[in-house]
Amino acid sequence: YRNGWGVKRVPNPKDTQTFMNEYVGTFKRGCRDGEGQMYYANGVYDGNWKHNKRCGQRIMWFNDGALYLGEWRDDKFNGQGVLVQGTDEIYRD
């Protein structure tokens, strides 16, 4: 089992030069557990993990400019939080 800090990448089957997602953080008994960042196709989650699921109060930025800052449980929004809808306009120079 993977324990401690590490990186796990899932390759993109359509393009061998890119990844579908990537996790950088801590592992416990082979699972994402503790602090870590997950890079998805639609955004980035930075926060806590427990048994491979997002948990606790943390943040996720979405590629469309939206972000969610709040509580997570079992990999879903749960409890108090704020979802700010954004647009691509925010990121343009």
CSV table of N, CA and C in Angstrom, one decimal:
chain,number,residue,atom,x,y,z
A,1,TYR,N,0.8,-1.2,0.0
A,1,TYR,CA,0.0,0.0,0.0
A,1,TYR,C,0.9,1.2,0.0
A,2,ARG,N,0.4,2.3,-0.7
A,2,ARG,CA,1.0,3.5,-0.7
A,2,ARG,C,0.8,4.3,0.6
A,3,ASN,N,1.8,4.8,1.3
A,3,ASN,CA,1.6,5.5,2.5
A,3,ASN,C,2.5,6.7,2.5
A,4,GLY,N,2.0,7.9,3.0
A,4,GLY,CA,2.8,9.1,3.0
A,4,GLY,C,2.5,10.0,1.8
A,5,TRP,N,3.4,10.9,1.5
A,5,TRP,CA,3.2,11.8,0.5
A,5,TRP,C,3.5,11.2,-0.9
A,6,GLY,N,2.8,11.6,-1.9
A,6,GLY,CA,3.1,11.1,-3.2
A,6,GLY,C,2.2,11.7,-4.3
A,7,VAL,N,2.4,11.2,-5.5
A,7,VAL,CA,1.6,11.7,-6.7
A,7,VAL,C,1.0,10.4,-7.4
A,8,LYS,N,-0.2,10.6,-7.8
A,8,LYS,CA,-0.9,9.5,-8.6
A,8,LYS,C,-1.5,10.2,-9.8
A,9,ARG,N,-1.1,9.7,-11.0
A,9,ARG,CA,-1.6,10.2,-12.2
A,9,ARG,C,-2.4,9.1,-13.0
A,10,VAL,N,-3.5,9.6,-13.5
A,10,VAL,CA,-4.3,8.7,-14.4
A,10,VAL,C,-4.2,9.1,-15.8
A,11,PRO,N,-3.5,8.3,-16.6
A,11,PRO,CA,-3.3,8.7,-18.0
A,11,PRO,C,-4.6,8.9,-18.9
A,12,ASN,N,-4.5,9.8,-19.8
A,12,ASN,CA,-5.6,10.0,-20.8
A,12,ASN,C,-5.5,8.9,-21.8
A,13,PRO,N,-6.5,8.0,-22.0
A,13,PRO,CA,-6.4,7.0,-23.0
A,13,PRO,C,-6.3,7.5,-24.5
A,14,LYS,N,-6.8,8.7,-24.7
A,14,LYS,CA,-6.8,9.3,-26.0
A,14,LYS,C,-5.6,10.1,-26.4
A,15,ASP,N,-4.8,10.4,-25.4
A,15,ASP,CA,-3.6,11.2,-25.6
A,15,ASP,C,-2.5,10.8,-24.6
A,16,THR,N,-1.5,10.1,-25.0
A,16,THR,CA,-0.5,9.6,-24.0
A,16,THR,C,0.4,10.7,-23.4
A,17,GLN,N,0.3,11.9,-23.9
A,17,GLN,CA,1.1,13.0,-23.4
A,17,GLN,C,0.4,13.7,-22.2
A,18,THR,N,-0.9,13.4,-22.0
A,18,THR,CA,-1.6,14.2,-20.9
A,18,THR,C,-2.3,13.2,-19.9
A,19,PHE,N,-2.8,13.7,-18.9
A,19,PHE,CA,-3.4,12.9,-17.8
A,19,PHE,C,-4.9,13.3,-17.7
A,20,MET,N,-5.8,12.4,-17.3
A,20,MET,CA,-7.2,12.7,-17.1
A,20,MET,C,-7.3,13.4,-15.7
A,21,ASN,N,-6.6,12.9,-14.7
A,21,ASN,CA,-6.5,13.6,-13.5
A,21,ASN,C,-5.2,13.3,-12.8
A,22,GLU,N,-4.9,14.1,-11.8
A,22,GLU,CA,-3.7,13.9,-11.0
A,22,GLU,C,-3.9,14.3,-9.6
A,23,TYR,N,-3.4,13.5,-8.7
A,23,TYR,CA,-3.5,13.8,-7.2
A,23,TYR,C,-2.1,14.0,-6.7
A,24,VAL,N,-1.9,15.0,-5.9
A,24,VAL,CA,-0.7,15.3,-5.2
A,24,VAL,C,-1.0,15.5,-3.8
A,25,GLY,N,-0.5,14.6,-2.9
A,25,GLY,CA,-0.8,14.7,-1.5
A,25,GLY,C,-0.5,13.5,-0.7
A,26,THR,N,-1.2,13.3,0.4
A,26,THR,CA,-0.9,12.2,1.3
A,26,THR,C,-1.8,11.0,1.0
A,27,PHE,N,-1.2,9.8,1.3
A,27,PHE,CA,-1.9,8.5,1.1
A,27,PHE,C,-1.9,7.8,2.4
A,28,LYS,N,-2.9,7.0,2.7
A,28,LYS,CA,-2.9,6.1,3.8
A,28,LYS,C,-3.5,4.8,3.4
A,29,ARG,N,-2.7,3.7,3.5
A,29,ARG,CA,-3.1,2.4,3.1
A,29,ARG,C,-3.6,2.4,1.6
A,30,GLY,N,-2.9,3.1,0.7
A,30,GLY,CA,-3.3,3.2,-0.7
A,30,GLY,C,-4.4,4.1,-1.1
A,31,CYS,N,-5.0,4.8,-0.1
A,31,CYS,CA,-6.1,5.7,-0.4
A,31,CYS,C,-5.6,7.2,-0.3
A,32,ARG,N,-6.3,8.1,-1.0
A,32,ARG,CA,-6.1,9.5,-0.8
A,32,ARG,C,-6.6,9.8,0.6
A,33,ASP,N,-5.8,10.3,1.5
A,33,ASP,CA,-6.2,10.5,2.9
A,33,ASP,C,-5.3,11.5,3.5
A,34,GLY,N,-5.9,12.6,4.0
A,34,GLY,CA,-5.1,13.8,4.5
A,34,GLY,C,-5.2,14.9,3.6
A,35,GLU,N,-4.2,15.7,3.5
A,35,GLU,CA,-4.2,16.9,2.7
A,35,GLU,C,-3.7,16.6,1.2
A,36,GLY,N,-4.4,17.2,0.3
A,36,GLY,CA,-4.0,17.0,-1.1
A,36,GLY,C,-4.7,17.8,-2.1
A,37,GLN,N,-4.2,17.9,-3.3
A,37,GLN,CA,-4.8,18.6,-4.4
A,37,GLN,C,-5.1,17.5,-5.5
A,38,MET,N,-6.3,17.7,-6.1
A,38,MET,CA,-6.7,16.8,-7.2
A,38,MET,C,-7.0,17.7,-8.4
A,39,TYR,N,-6.3,17.4,-9.5
A,39,TYR,CA,-6.5,18.1,-10.7
A,39,TYR,C,-7.4,17.3,-11.6
A,40,TYR,N,-8.6,17.8,-11.8
A,40,TYR,CA,-9.6,17.1,-12.7
A,40,TYR,C,-9.7,17.8,-14.0
A,41,ALA,N,-10.4,17.3,-15.0
A,41,ALA,CA,-10.6,17.9,-16.3
A,41,ALA,C,-11.4,19.2,-16.1
A,42,ASN,N,-12.2,19.3,-15.1
A,42,ASN,CA,-13.1,20.5,-15.0
A,42,ASN,C,-12.7,21.4,-13.9
A,43,GLY,N,-11.5,21.2,-13.2
A,43,GLY,CA,-11.1,22.1,-12.2
A,43,GLY,C,-10.1,21.4,-11.2
A,44,VAL,N,-9.9,22.2,-10.1
A,44,VAL,CA,-8.9,21.7,-9.1
A,44,VAL,C,-9.5,21.8,-7.7
A,45,TYR,N,-9.4,20.7,-6.9
A,45,TYR,CA,-9.8,20.6,-5.5
A,45,TYR,C,-8.6,20.7,-4.7
A,46,ASP,N,-8.6,21.5,-3.6
A,46,ASP,CA,-7.5,21.6,-2.7
A,46,ASP,C,-8.1,21.5,-1.3
A,47,GLY,N,-7.8,20.4,-0.7
A,47,GLY,CA,-8.3,20.2,0.6
A,47,GLY,C,-8.1,18.8,1.3
A,48,ASN,N,-9.0,18.4,2.1
A,48,ASN,CA,-8.8,17.2,2.9
A,48,ASN,C,-9.5,16.0,2.2
A,49,TRP,N,-8.9,14.8,2.4
A,49,TRP,CA,-9.4,13.6,1.9
A,49,TRP,C,-9.5,12.6,3.0
A,50,LYS,N,-10.5,11.7,2.8
A,50,LYS,CA,-10.6,10.5,3.8
A,50,LYS,C,-11.2,9.4,3.0
A,51,HIS,N,-10.4,8.3,2.9
A,51,HIS,CA,-10.8,7.1,2.2
A,51,HIS,C,-11.1,7.4,0.7
A,52,ASN,N,-10.3,8.2,0.0
A,52,ASN,CA,-10.5,8.6,-1.4
A,52,ASN,C,-11.6,9.5,-1.6
A,53,LYS,N,-12.2,10.1,-0.6
A,53,LYS,CA,-13.3,11.1,-0.8
A,53,LYS,C,-13.0,12.4,-0.2
A,54,ARG,N,-13.5,13.5,-0.9
A,54,ARG,CA,-13.3,14.8,-0.4
A,54,ARG,C,-14.1,15.0,0.9
A,55,CYS,N,-13.5,15.7,1.9
A,55,CYS,CA,-14.2,15.9,3.2
A,55,CYS,C,-13.7,17.1,3.8
A,56,GLY,N,-14.4,17.6,4.8
A,56,GLY,CA,-14.0,18.8,5.6
A,56,GLY,C,-14.4,20.1,4.9
A,57,GLN,N,-13.9,21.2,5.3
A,57,GLN,CA,-14.1,22.5,4.7
A,57,GLN,C,-13.0,22.9,3.8
A,58,ARG,N,-13.2,22.9,2.6
A,58,ARG,CA,-12.1,23.2,1.6
A,58,ARG,C,-12.7,23.9,0.4
A,59,ILE,N,-11.9,24.0,-0.7
A,59,ILE,CA,-12.2,24.8,-1.9
A,59,ILE,C,-12.0,24.0,-3.2
A,60,MET,N,-12.9,24.3,-4.1
A,60,MET,CA,-12.7,23.7,-5.5
A,60,MET,C,-12.9,24.8,-6.5
A,61,TRP,N,-11.9,25.0,-7.4
A,61,TRP,CA,-12.0,26.0,-8.5
A,61,TRP,C,-12.4,25.2,-9.7
A,62,PHE,N,-13.4,25.7,-10.5
A,62,PHE,CA,-13.8,25.1,-11.7
A,62,PHE,C,-13.3,25.9,-12.9
A,63,ASN,N,-13.1,25.2,-14.0
A,63,ASN,CA,-12.5,25.8,-15.2
A,63,ASN,C,-13.4,27.0,-15.8
A,64,ASP,N,-14.7,26.9,-15.5
A,64,ASP,CA,-15.5,28.0,-16.0
A,64,ASP,C,-15.5,29.3,-15.2
A,65,GLY,N,-14.6,29.3,-14.1
A,65,GLY,CA,-14.5,30.5,-13.3
A,65,GLY,C,-15.2,30.4,-12.0
A,66,ALA,N,-16.1,29.4,-11.8
A,66,ALA,CA,-16.8,29.2,-10.6
A,66,ALA,C,-15.9,28.6,-9.5
A,67,LEU,N,-16.3,28.8,-8.2
A,67,LEU,CA,-15.6,28.2,-7.1
A,67,LEU,C,-16.5,27.8,-6.0
A,68,TYR,N,-16.2,26.8,-5.3
A,68,TYR,CA,-17.0,26.4,-4.1
A,68,TYR,C,-16.1,26.4,-2.9
A,69,LEU,N,-16.5,27.1,-1.9
A,69,LEU,CA,-15.7,27.2,-0.6
A,69,LEU,C,-16.7,26.7,0.4
A,70,GLY,N,-16.4,25.6,1.0
A,70,GLY,CA,-17.4,25.1,2.0
A,70,GLY,C,-17.1,23.7,2.5
A,71,GLU,N,-18.1,23.1,3.0
A,71,GLU,CA,-18.0,21.8,3.6
A,71,GLU,C,-18.2,20.7,2.6
A,72,TRP,N,-17.5,19.6,2.7
A,72,TRP,CA,-17.6,18.4,1.9
A,72,TRP,C,-17.8,17.2,2.8
A,73,ARG,N,-18.6,16.3,2.3
A,73,ARG,CA,-18.7,15.0,3.0
A,73,ARG,C,-19.0,13.9,1.9
A,74,ASP,N,-18.3,12.8,2.0
A,74,ASP,CA,-18.5,11.7,1.0
A,74,ASP,C,-18.4,12.2,-0.4
A,75,ASP,N,-17.4,13.1,-0.7
A,75,ASP,CA,-17.1,13.5,-2.0
A,75,ASP,C,-18.2,14.5,-2.6
A,76,LYS,N,-19.1,15.1,-1.8
A,76,LYS,CA,-20.1,16.0,-2.3
A,76,LYS,C,-20.2,17.2,-1.4
A,77,PHE,N,-20.7,18.3,-2.0
A,77,PHE,CA,-21.0,19.5,-1.2
A,77,PHE,C,-21.9,19.1,-0.1
A,78,ASN,N,-21.6,19.5,1.2
A,78,ASN,CA,-22.4,19.1,2.3
A,78,ASN,C,-22.3,20.2,3.4
A,79,GLY,N,-23.4,20.7,4.0
A,79,GLY,CA,-23.3,21.6,5.1
A,79,GLY,C,-23.2,23.0,4.6
A,80,GLN,N,-22.5,23.9,5.3
A,80,GLN,CA,-22.3,25.3,5.0
A,80,GLN,C,-21.3,25.5,3.9
A,81,GLY,N,-21.6,26.4,2.9
A,81,GLY,CA,-20.7,26.6,1.9
A,81,GLY,C,-21.2,27.7,1.0
A,82,VAL,N,-20.3,28.2,0.1
A,82,VAL,CA,-20.7,29.3,-0.8
A,82,VAL,C,-20.2,28.8,-2.2
A,83,LEU,N,-21.1,28.9,-3.2
A,83,LEU,CA,-20.8,28.5,-4.6
A,83,LEU,C,-20.9,29.8,-5.3
A,84,VAL,N,-19.8,30.3,-5.9
A,84,VAL,CA,-19.8,31.5,-6.7
A,84,VAL,C,-19.7,31.1,-8.1
A,85,GLN,N,-20.7,31.5,-8.9
A,85,GLN,CA,-20.7,31.2,-10.3
A,85,GLN,C,-19.8,32.2,-11.0
A,86,GLY,N,-19.0,31.8,-11.9
A,86,GLY,CA,-18.1,32.7,-12.7
A,86,GLY,C,-18.2,32.5,-14.1
A,87,THR,N,-17.5,33.2,-14.9
A,87,THR,CA,-17.4,33.1,-16.3
A,87,THR,C,-16.0,33.1,-16.7
A,88,ASP,N,-15.7,32.8,-18.0
A,88,ASP,CA,-14.4,32.9,-18.5
A,88,ASP,C,-13.8,34.3,-18.5
A,89,GLU,N,-14.7,35.3,-18.5
A,89,GLU,CA,-14.4,36.7,-18.5
A,89,GLU,C,-13.4,37.0,-17.4
A,90,ILE,N,-13.6,36.4,-16.2
A,90,ILE,CA,-12.8,36.7,-15.1
A,90,ILE,C,-11.3,36.5,-15.3
A,91,TYR,N,-11.0,35.5,-16.2
A,91,TYR,CA,-9.6,35.1,-16.4
A,91,TYR,C,-8.9,35.7,-17.6
A,92,ARG,N,-9.6,36.6,-18.3
A,92,ARG,CA,-9.0,37.2,-19.5
A,92,ARG,C,-8.3,38.5,-19.1
A,93,ASP,N,-7.2,38.7,-19.8
A,93,ASP,CA,-6.4,40.0,-19.6
A,93,ASP,C,-7.1,41.1,-20.3
